[in-house]
Amino acid sequence: MARDFSGTTDRITFPSAFNTTSQPLTVSAWVWFDVANQTNSQYIWQSASVGGNFGCAFFQQGGVDRQLTIQRAGSTAMNFQTATSAFSINTWHHVCASHDGSTSASGAQIYINGSPVGSAVQNLVGETTTNSGFHIGARTSDNLRNFNGRIAEVAVWNRVLTAAEVESLARGYTPDRLPRLLRFYVPLVRELNERRQGMVGTATGTTVIAHPRVIRRPLRRWVPVLIGGGAA
């Protein structure tokens, strides 16, 4: 089961899986929007700064255009976003954002349902250190940018995934199929257990709700062995 977020105070908080400052990363999630034109932005994921006012974040802008945006905060923030993101509501979408860790927005990409979209908007100056927790469904500093809808299968890699890898996630394969430098993975299947480092999240609100259809890693096949060493 996934988690449903109210858009008011709901959020899930984890310790920082790694310091994302100046690091390459890819953020992936399945999202379901309840509202077509939310007034404020809706945060899917944030790697928070000390003090909580800034960070590296993946979110949907508020208003009519509803751009998906990956942002790295600094004295001048890096923003890379889609031109528009007119998502249909009440259905699951796979969304993914990556950045190579540089100060240039040209090192970023955003994917919606496996297809690359987006364009560079603004480069980064003086990135804020982001090592003070991972947040799902809200930013850490307040409740003005909370997500209204469902979130599942949140994952963060310490590398830029290839387009083919992102496409596989959009087809429904789970993030643990791509284990290289996968640093944070929370299926949000009822429990709040993080699968890579064993962390447990803290939920404020949220309710358990139907999960998107995903393809889990197959269990290792059991092959019976005959006495004497031959395979059955």
XYZ file of N, CA and C in Angstrom:
696
model
N 0.830 -1.198 0.000
C 0.000 0.000 0.000
C 0.870 1.256 0.000
N 0.419 2.267 -0.685
C 1.112 3.553 -0.741
C 0.672 4.427 0.441
N 1.087 5.683 0.412
C 0.651 6.642 1.433
C -0.070 7.804 0.761
N -1.174 8.221 1.388
C -1.963 9.341 0.907
C -1.662 10.558 1.782
N -1.370 11.685 1.137
C -0.996 12.928 1.828
C -2.115 13.950 1.638
N -2.437 14.650 2.715
C -3.614 15.518 2.741
C -3.411 16.867 2.068
N -2.157 17.287 1.885
C -1.894 18.618 1.350
C -1.867 19.694 2.411
N -2.021 19.302 3.693
C -2.031 20.306 4.774
C -0.808 20.137 5.676
N -0.795 19.097 6.502
C 0.334 18.899 7.424
C 1.020 17.550 7.246
N 0.530 16.708 6.356
C 1.084 15.351 6.225
C 2.490 15.370 5.642
N 3.342 14.511 6.197
C 4.711 14.377 5.720
C 5.314 13.114 6.317
N 6.425 12.646 5.720
C 7.217 11.556 6.283
C 8.672 12.011 6.293
N 9.328 11.846 7.449
C 10.686 12.347 7.652
C 11.639 11.203 7.963
N 12.817 11.247 7.333
C 13.893 10.283 7.573
C 15.178 11.025 7.904
N 16.111 10.363 8.585
C 17.465 10.924 8.667
C 18.039 11.060 7.255
N 19.058 11.878 7.121
C 19.695 12.064 5.823
C 20.398 10.777 5.392
N 20.063 10.276 4.213
C 20.707 9.062 3.697
C 22.137 9.341 3.263
N 22.391 10.557 2.759
C 23.736 11.011 2.440
C 23.684 12.505 2.198
N 24.830 13.167 2.309
C 24.919 14.596 2.057
C 24.872 14.813 0.551
N 23.772 15.336 0.063
C 23.585 15.480 -1.379
C 24.319 16.681 -1.972
N 24.953 17.509 -1.148
C 25.620 18.712 -1.634
C 26.661 18.387 -2.689
N 26.521 18.992 -3.859
C 27.463 18.851 -4.981
C 27.586 17.412 -5.479
N 26.657 16.564 -5.110
C 26.690 15.165 -5.505
C 25.743 14.900 -6.678
N 26.137 14.003 -7.581
C 25.166 13.567 -8.582
C 24.052 12.796 -7.895
N 22.852 12.929 -8.411
C 21.738 12.198 -7.811
C 20.615 12.010 -8.818
N 19.801 11.013 -8.532
C 18.547 10.784 -9.255
C 17.470 10.509 -8.222
N 16.331 11.158 -8.374
C 15.182 10.961 -7.495
C 14.040 10.384 -8.320
N 13.440 9.313 -7.814
C 12.361 8.641 -8.528
C 11.191 8.417 -7.585
N 9.967 8.515 -8.103
C 8.780 8.248 -7.289
C 7.579 8.007 -8.197
N 6.595 7.327 -7.652
C 5.265 7.264 -8.256
C 4.380 8.253 -7.507
N 3.631 9.071 -8.262
C 2.790 10.103 -7.643
C 1.394 10.079 -8.257
N 0.448 10.495 -7.457
C -0.967 10.579 -7.845
C -1.464 11.917 -7.317
N -1.838 12.818 -8.224
C -2.283 14.148 -7.811
C -3.803 14.160 -7.616
N -4.232 14.716 -6.485
C -5.665 14.821 -6.197
C -6.275 16.108 -6.725
N -5.449 17.140 -6.923
C -5.955 18.472 -7.280
C -5.301 18.924 -8.570
N -6.080 19.489 -9.486
C -5.557 19.895 -10.795
C -4.690 21.146 -10.705
N -5.123 22.147 -9.978
C -4.403 23.422 -9.930
C -4.170 23.849 -8.491
N -3.268 23.138 -7.833
C -2.930 23.492 -6.451
C -2.291 24.881 -6.426
N -2.702 25.724 -5.480
C -2.191 27.092 -5.422
C -0.691 27.121 -5.146
N -0.242 26.342 -4.164
C 1.171 26.316 -3.801
C 1.864 25.100 -4.397
N 3.186 25.141 -4.376
C 3.967 24.003 -4.864
C 3.704 22.776 -4.008
N 3.941 21.599 -4.598
C 3.769 20.336 -3.896
C 5.105 19.589 -3.885
N 5.684 19.450 -2.700
C 6.981 18.795 -2.575
C 6.820 17.275 -2.565
N 7.533 16.622 -3.460
C 7.583 15.165 -3.492
C 8.691 14.676 -2.563
N 9.866 15.286 -2.674
C 11.038 14.891 -1.878
C 11.916 16.103 -1.659
N 12.563 16.138 -0.466
C 13.547 17.178 -0.180
C 14.683 16.603 0.653
N 15.908 16.965 0.289
C 17.077 16.759 1.146
C 17.336 18.090 1.824
N 17.057 18.157 3.124
C 16.980 19.440 3.807
C 18.343 19.978 4.214
N 18.412 21.298 4.322
C 19.596 21.966 4.842
C 19.496 22.072 6.353
N 20.624 22.361 6.998
C 20.613 22.654 8.424
C 19.778 23.910 8.651
N 18.849 23.854 9.569
C 17.936 24.969 9.772
C 16.647 24.805 8.993
N 16.713 24.010 7.900
C 15.508 23.579 7.222
C 14.889 24.521 6.221
N 15.449 25.688 5.969
C 14.808 26.621 5.053
C 15.153 26.368 3.586
N 16.202 25.604 3.355
C 16.634 25.356 1.983
C 16.926 23.876 1.808
N 17.349 23.523 0.616
C 17.731 22.140 0.373
C 17.696 21.811 -1.097
N 17.932 20.552 -1.378
C 17.780 20.015 -2.724
C 16.401 19.381 -2.781
N 15.594 19.731 -3.777
C 14.199 19.312 -3.753
C 13.684 18.964 -5.142
N 12.672 18.098 -5.148
C 11.944 17.711 -6.358
C 10.476 17.977 -6.064
N 9.844 18.860 -6.854
C 8.482 19.272 -6.533
C 7.737 19.718 -7.777
N 6.429 19.879 -7.613
C 5.595 20.437 -8.665
C 5.241 21.868 -8.302
N 5.486 22.792 -9.228
C 5.129 24.183 -8.988
C 3.613 24.329 -8.863
N 3.179 25.331 -8.117
C 1.765 25.614 -8.002
C 1.252 26.397 -9.198
N -0.051 26.572 -9.262
C -0.650 27.360 -10.320
C -1.060 26.552 -11.524
N -1.324 27.239 -12.609
C -1.879 26.603 -13.801
C -0.845 25.755 -14.529
N 0.406 26.222 -14.635
C 1.408 25.513 -15.438
C 1.857 24.201 -14.798
N 1.988 24.194 -13.484
C 2.307 22.973 -12.732
C 3.605 22.319 -13.200
N 4.666 23.104 -13.370
C 5.935 22.549 -13.805
C 6.524 21.621 -12.749
N 7.071 20.500 -13.188
C 7.919 19.708 -12.312
C 9.277 20.371 -12.263
N 9.882 20.429 -11.092
C 11.137 21.163 -10.914
C 12.087 20.378 -10.021
N 13.365 20.324 -10.400
C 14.407 19.911 -9.480
C 15.198 21.170 -9.144
N 15.430 21.369 -7.848
C 16.070 22.598 -7.390
C 17.194 22.264 -6.421
N 18.321 22.984 -6.573
C 19.398 22.942 -5.587
C 19.567 24.353 -5.076
N 19.367 24.538 -3.768
C 19.350 25.873 -3.185
C 20.758 26.405 -2.969
N 20.904 27.704 -3.134
C 22.154 28.409 -2.877
C 21.862 29.890 -2.817
N 22.912 30.717 -2.850
C 22.659 32.153 -2.898
C 21.887 32.497 -4.165
N 22.136 31.725 -5.227
C 21.250 31.674 -6.386
C 20.924 30.212 -6.605
N 19.664 29.857 -6.615
C 19.275 28.450 -6.721
C 19.385 27.959 -8.157
N 19.730 26.672 -8.305
C 19.622 26.018 -9.596
C 18.206 25.500 -9.758
N 17.566 25.842 -10.859
C 16.244 25.324 -11.173
C 16.265 24.713 -12.568
N 15.729 23.536 -12.678
C 15.534 22.877 -13.963
C 14.115 22.351 -13.944
N 13.326 22.727 -14.946
C 11.917 22.382 -14.859
C 11.314 22.131 -16.235
N 10.173 21.457 -16.220
C 9.429 21.244 -17.443
C 8.744 22.545 -17.840
N 8.433 22.669 -19.122
C 7.718 23.864 -19.565
C 6.336 23.915 -18.914
N 5.613 22.826 -18.996
C 4.354 22.660 -18.270
C 4.260 21.200 -17.854
N 3.429 20.931 -16.903
C 3.189 19.554 -16.463
C 1.701 19.386 -16.199
N 0.927 19.345 -17.255
C -0.524 19.248 -17.110
C -0.905 17.797 -16.815
N -0.555 17.337 -15.604
C -0.853 15.972 -15.211
C -2.366 15.750 -15.124
N -2.812 14.612 -15.599
C -4.172 14.210 -15.285
C -4.207 13.812 -13.815
N -5.309 14.098 -13.155
C -5.434 13.784 -11.735
C -6.060 12.404 -11.571
N -5.978 11.891 -10.356
C -6.599 10.620 -9.991
C -6.070 9.440 -10.800
N -4.778 9.460 -11.073
C -4.115 8.328 -11.714
C -2.638 8.385 -11.371
N -1.976 7.240 -11.416
C -0.551 7.189 -11.088
C 0.311 7.666 -12.256
N 1.378 8.401 -11.921
C 2.412 8.807 -12.876
C 3.771 8.485 -12.272
N 4.706 8.040 -13.116
C 6.086 7.898 -12.644
C 6.840 9.182 -12.986
N 7.516 9.755 -11.982
C 8.287 10.980 -12.187
C 9.715 10.743 -11.702
N 10.660 11.388 -12.372
C 12.069 11.173 -12.062
C 12.853 12.434 -12.412
N 13.814 12.787 -11.572
C 14.679 13.936 -11.830
C 16.106 13.565 -11.495
N 17.042 14.041 -12.311
C 18.454 13.779 -12.052
C 19.259 15.048 -12.253
N 20.443 15.075 -11.608
C 21.381 16.186 -11.791
C 22.780 15.667 -11.526
N 23.744 16.172 -12.283
C 25.101 15.620 -12.228
C 25.954 16.192 -11.092
N 25.393 17.058 -10.261
C 26.131 17.609 -9.135
C 26.925 18.861 -9.442
N 26.862 19.323 -10.680
C 27.585 20.528 -11.060
C 26.788 21.766 -10.656
N 27.298 22.939 -11.011
C 26.565 24.178 -10.760
C 25.666 24.560 -11.927
N 25.635 23.742 -12.973
C 24.887 24.069 -14.182
C 23.563 23.330 -14.230
N 22.513 24.054 -14.570
C 21.212 23.420 -14.753
C 21.186 22.514 -15.970
N 22.140 22.692 -16.869
C 22.180 21.834 -18.060
C 22.562 20.397 -17.714
N 23.044 20.172 -16.483
C 23.364 18.821 -16.045
C 22.184 18.079 -15.459
N 20.978 18.647 -15.612
C 19.774 18.045 -15.037
C 18.875 17.478 -16.127
N 17.979 16.588 -15.704
C 16.944 16.071 -16.596
C 15.742 15.670 -15.752
N 14.569 15.779 -16.338
C 13.334 15.349 -15.698
C 12.608 14.414 -16.661
N 12.027 13.368 -16.097
C 11.280 12.391 -16.885
C 9.866 12.270 -16.317
N 8.891 12.154 -17.201
C 7.517 11.869 -16.823
C 7.084 10.615 -17.556
N 6.743 9.583 -16.806
C 6.347 8.292 -17.363
C 7.375 7.761 -18.359
N 8.656 7.967 -18.018
C 9.747 7.414 -18.792
C 10.258 8.274 -19.920
N 9.599 9.389 -20.213
C 10.007 10.258 -21.320
C 10.716 11.500 -20.793
N 11.894 11.851 -21.351
C 12.611 13.045 -20.885
C 11.902 14.318 -21.316
N 11.816 15.255 -20.392
C 11.194 16.555 -20.663
C 11.990 17.600 -19.885
N 11.736 18.868 -20.164
C 12.346 19.894 -19.332
C 13.386 20.725 -20.050
N 13.741 21.836 -19.425
C 14.748 22.730 -19.970
C 15.409 23.481 -18.834
N 16.688 23.856 -19.026
C 17.434 24.573 -18.000
C 16.833 25.956 -17.790
N 16.769 26.373 -16.546
C 16.208 27.678 -16.217
C 17.255 28.573 -15.574
N 17.969 28.059 -14.573
C 18.862 28.915 -13.799
C 19.970 28.088 -13.184
N 21.203 28.587 -13.260
C 22.345 27.874 -12.705
C 22.515 28.159 -11.215
N 23.398 27.379 -10.591
C 23.574 27.404 -9.141
C 24.775 28.262 -8.756
N 24.622 29.028 -7.681
C 25.724 29.755 -7.067
C 25.682 29.487 -5.569
N 26.788 29.009 -4.993
C 26.908 28.858 -3.554
C 25.917 27.890 -2.949
N 25.990 26.605 -3.335
C 25.003 25.631 -2.876
C 24.975 25.514 -1.348
N 23.767 25.449 -0.797
C 23.550 25.251 0.628
C 23.795 23.790 0.986
N 24.495 23.545 2.080
C 24.736 22.168 2.523
C 23.409 21.496 2.867
N 23.202 20.299 2.298
C 21.921 19.613 2.459
C 22.162 18.246 3.087
N 22.264 18.227 4.406
C 22.567 16.989 5.127
C 21.735 16.847 6.390
N 20.515 17.426 6.375
C 19.718 17.472 7.609
C 18.357 16.801 7.426
N 18.371 15.609 6.852
C 17.138 14.834 6.748
C 16.558 14.790 5.356
N 15.891 13.679 5.065
C 15.135 13.504 3.837
C 13.646 13.611 4.193
N 12.893 14.291 3.351
C 11.477 14.507 3.617
C 10.652 14.107 2.400
N 9.536 13.449 2.639
C 8.619 13.030 1.586
C 7.276 13.712 1.832
N 6.768 14.381 0.789
C 5.446 14.976 0.866
C 5.381 16.388 1.403
N 6.518 16.967 1.776
C 6.534 18.339 2.308
C 7.976 18.802 2.398
N 8.177 20.109 2.487
C 9.504 20.602 2.814
C 9.613 20.717 4.328
N 10.822 20.755 4.822
C 11.007 20.636 6.269
C 10.631 21.896 7.038
N 10.681 23.070 6.399
C 10.588 24.322 7.159
C 9.174 24.720 7.542
N 8.142 24.255 6.788
C 6.777 24.686 7.085
C 5.803 23.768 6.352
N 4.512 24.113 6.445
C 3.470 23.336 5.779
C 2.828 24.109 4.626
N 3.623 24.918 3.948
C 3.100 25.731 2.854
C 3.259 25.071 1.489
N 3.980 23.946 1.434
C 4.270 23.308 0.146
C 3.995 21.798 0.221
N 2.943 21.419 0.910
C 2.680 20.014 1.141
C 1.990 19.351 -0.054
N 2.269 18.077 -0.216
C 1.742 17.303 -1.343
C 0.298 16.893 -1.072
N -0.538 17.002 -2.106
C -1.944 16.625 -1.993
C -2.204 15.449 -2.940
N -2.120 14.239 -2.406
C -2.306 13.049 -3.231
C -1.516 11.882 -2.664
N -1.120 10.960 -3.545
C -0.459 9.733 -3.118
C 0.998 9.707 -3.604
N 1.851 9.095 -2.808
C 3.257 8.925 -3.161
C 3.659 7.501 -2.824
N 4.476 6.892 -3.686
C 4.982 5.540 -3.442
C 6.329 5.367 -4.124
N 7.066 4.345 -3.690
C 8.302 3.906 -4.350
C 9.310 5.046 -4.501
N 9.602 5.740 -3.400
C 10.554 6.849 -3.433
C 11.979 6.305 -3.334
N 12.842 6.746 -4.228
C 14.227 6.266 -4.245
C 15.162 7.384 -4.656
N 16.392 7.351 -4.106
C 17.418 8.327 -4.452
C 18.730 7.581 -4.690
N 19.327 7.823 -5.853
C 20.634 7.262 -6.196
C 21.695 8.356 -6.110
N 22.907 7.968 -5.777
C 24.041 8.885 -5.769
C 24.749 8.840 -7.131
N 23.949 8.880 -8.181
C 24.444 8.895 -9.559
C 23.299 9.309 -10.464
N 23.627 9.597 -11.712
C 22.623 9.926 -12.718
C 22.231 8.631 -13.442
N 20.969 8.271 -13.369
C 20.508 7.090 -14.090
C 20.458 7.356 -15.586
N 20.640 6.310 -16.362
C 20.509 6.431 -17.813
C 19.032 6.506 -18.183
N 18.772 6.955 -19.403
C 17.391 7.032 -19.876
C 16.745 5.647 -19.892
N 17.519 4.629 -20.237
C 16.980 3.266 -20.268
C 16.625 2.793 -18.864
N 17.429 3.161 -17.870
C 17.129 2.781 -16.488
C 15.859 3.462 -15.997
N 15.706 4.741 -16.326
C 14.496 5.457 -15.924
C 13.277 4.845 -16.597
N 13.418 4.479 -17.860
C 12.303 3.861 -18.575
C 11.869 2.560 -17.903
N 12.836 1.791 -17.400
C 12.488 0.544 -16.722
C 11.688 0.810 -15.453
N 12.023 1.876 -14.734
C 11.253 2.245 -13.544
C 9.828 2.646 -13.925
N 9.696 3.389 -15.007
C 8.372 3.809 -15.454
C 7.527 2.634 -15.920
N 8.174 1.552 -16.369
C 7.441 0.344 -16.752
C 6.972 -0.438 -15.537
N 7.456 -0.057 -14.345
C 6.971 -0.682 -13.133
C 7.999 -1.461 -12.349
N 9.243 -1.548 -12.846
C 10.264 -2.248 -12.075
C 10.654 -1.405 -10.862
N 10.911 -2.073 -9.755
C 11.207 -1.365 -8.517
C 12.663 -0.899 -8.484
N 12.962 0.147 -7.695
C 14.316 0.701 -7.656
C 15.405 -0.293 -7.272
N 15.084 -1.319 -6.464
C 16.135 -2.260 -6.078
C 16.594 -3.145 -7.220
N 15.972 -3.020 -8.380
C 16.495 -3.654 -9.593
C 17.721 -2.901 -10.114
N 17.925 -1.694 -9.619
C 19.060 -0.855 -10.027
C 19.867 -0.524 -8.774
N 20.588 -1.492 -8.207
C 21.184 -1.305 -6.881
C 22.440 -0.449 -6.846
N 23.091 -0.205 -7.995
C 24.365 0.529 -7.965
C 24.142 1.954 -7.486
N 24.739 2.279 -6.338
C 24.659 3.594 -5.699
C 23.233 4.016 -5.368
N 22.343 3.037 -5.199
C 21.022 3.317 -4.640
C 21.199 3.527 -3.140
N 20.961 4.750 -2.665
C 21.263 5.103 -1.281
C 20.023 5.196 -0.398
N 18.848 5.297 -1.024
C 17.627 5.508 -0.252
C 16.467 4.922 -1.039
N 15.704 4.014 -0.403
C 14.573 3.402 -1.087
C 13.476 3.109 -0.073
N 12.333 3.746 -0.259
C 11.181 3.565 0.623
C 9.970 3.199 -0.240
N 9.592 1.918 -0.271
C 8.416 1.543 -1.067
C 7.128 2.185 -0.560
N 7.068 2.483 0.761
C 5.842 2.964 1.403
C 4.737 1.923 1.284
N 5.111 0.658 1.440
C 4.143 -0.428 1.474
C 3.772 -0.661 2.940
N 2.803 0.059 3.412
C 2.351 0.061 4.811
C 3.428 0.607 5.748
N 4.519 -0.148 5.934
C 5.534 0.274 6.895
C 6.394 1.392 6.311
N 7.162 2.039 7.188
C 8.002 3.159 6.770
C 9.474 2.778 6.819
N 9.782 1.554 6.467
C 11.159 1.076 6.514
C 11.909 1.442 5.238
N 13.083 2.050 5.429
C 13.969 2.364 4.311
C 14.823 1.117 4.041
N 14.927 0.699 2.781
C 15.459 -0.619 2.455
C 16.981 -0.678 2.300
N 17.675 0.426 2.156
C 19.113 0.380 1.872
C 19.961 0.552 3.121
N 19.547 1.440 4.038
C 20.341 1.714 5.228
C 19.609 1.368 6.528
N 18.410 0.806 6.401
C 17.698 0.337 7.573
C 17.074 1.419 8.424
N 16.900 2.604 7.889
C 16.271 3.681 8.657
C 14.755 3.477 8.717
N 14.136 4.061 9.715
C 12.687 4.033 9.841
C 12.175 5.463 9.859
N 11.211 5.753 9.015
C 10.696 7.103 8.924
C 9.678 7.426 10.002
N 9.454 8.724 10.186
C 8.452 9.220 11.125
C 7.354 9.912 10.329
N 6.129 9.427 10.467
C 5.017 9.991 9.722
C 4.249 10.991 10.568
N 3.936 12.122 9.961
C 2.973 13.062 10.512
C 1.743 12.962 9.626
N 0.672 12.371 10.158
C -0.502 12.135 9.335
C -0.229 11.050 8.298
N -0.797 11.172 7.139
C -0.798 10.222 6.011
C -1.653 9.000 6.345
N -2.253 8.425 5.325
C -3.042 7.214 5.474
C -2.590 6.189 4.453
N -2.757 4.932 4.793
C -2.409 3.839 3.886
C -3.465 3.754 2.792
N -2.994 3.587 1.534
C -3.918 3.586 0.393
C -3.340 2.675 -0.694
N -4.133 2.355 -1.688
C -3.732 1.394 -2.718
C -2.438 1.802 -3.416
N -1.555 0.812 -3.616
C -0.235 1.007 -4.206
C -0.316 0.921 -5.731
N 0.581 1.605 -6.448
C 0.652 1.387 -7.900
C 1.152 -0.024 -8.186
N 0.858 -0.535 -9.361
C 1.309 -1.869 -9.738
C 2.781 -1.813 -10.099
N 3.592 -2.546 -9.363
C 5.030 -2.568 -9.611
C 5.510 -4.009 -9.704
N 6.706 -4.181 -10.253
C 7.290 -5.500 -10.451
C 8.436 -5.647 -9.475
N 8.234 -6.440 -8.446
C 9.261 -6.638 -7.440
C 10.361 -7.543 -7.952
N 11.516 -7.464 -7.324
C 12.611 -8.362 -7.670
C 12.200 -9.798 -7.396
N 12.464 -10.708 -8.344
C 12.093 -12.105 -8.097
C 12.968 -12.707 -7.004
N 12.388 -13.637 -6.246
C 13.173 -14.357 -5.269
C 14.163 -15.274 -5.974
N 15.312 -15.509 -5.341
C 16.284 -16.426 -5.903
C 15.655 -17.807 -6.031
N 15.798 -18.400 -7.216
C 15.197 -19.710 -7.447
C 15.867 -20.774 -6.589
N 15.071 -21.637 -5.998
C 15.573 -22.763 -5.227
C 15.710 -23.957 -6.151
N 16.897 -24.469 -6.263
C 17.161 -25.607 -7.143
C 17.514 -26.800 -6.274
N 16.656 -27.836 -6.247
C 16.970 -29.001 -5.430
C 18.201 -29.717 -5.947
N 18.985 -30.233 -5.053
C 20.228 -30.922 -5.399
C 20.126 -32.373 -4.932
N 20.422 -33.302 -5.828
C 20.416 -34.717 -5.485
C 21.622 -35.085 -4.630
N 21.446 -36.099 -3.817
C 22.601 -36.619 -3.079
C 23.640 -37.088 -4.077
N 24.828 -36.650 -3.897
C 25.890 -36.953 -4.867
C 26.210 -35.753 -5.736
N 25.425 -34.662 -5.580
C 25.796 -33.395 -6.213
C 25.081 -33.086 -7.492
N 24.306 -33.995 -8.063
C 23.640 -33.677 -9.327
C 22.386 -32.876 -9.101
N 22.057 -32.004 -10.019
C 20.851 -31.197 -9.912
C 19.642 -32.024 -10.282
N 18.540 -31.784 -9.612
C 17.319 -32.532 -9.909
C 16.764 -32.114 -11.267
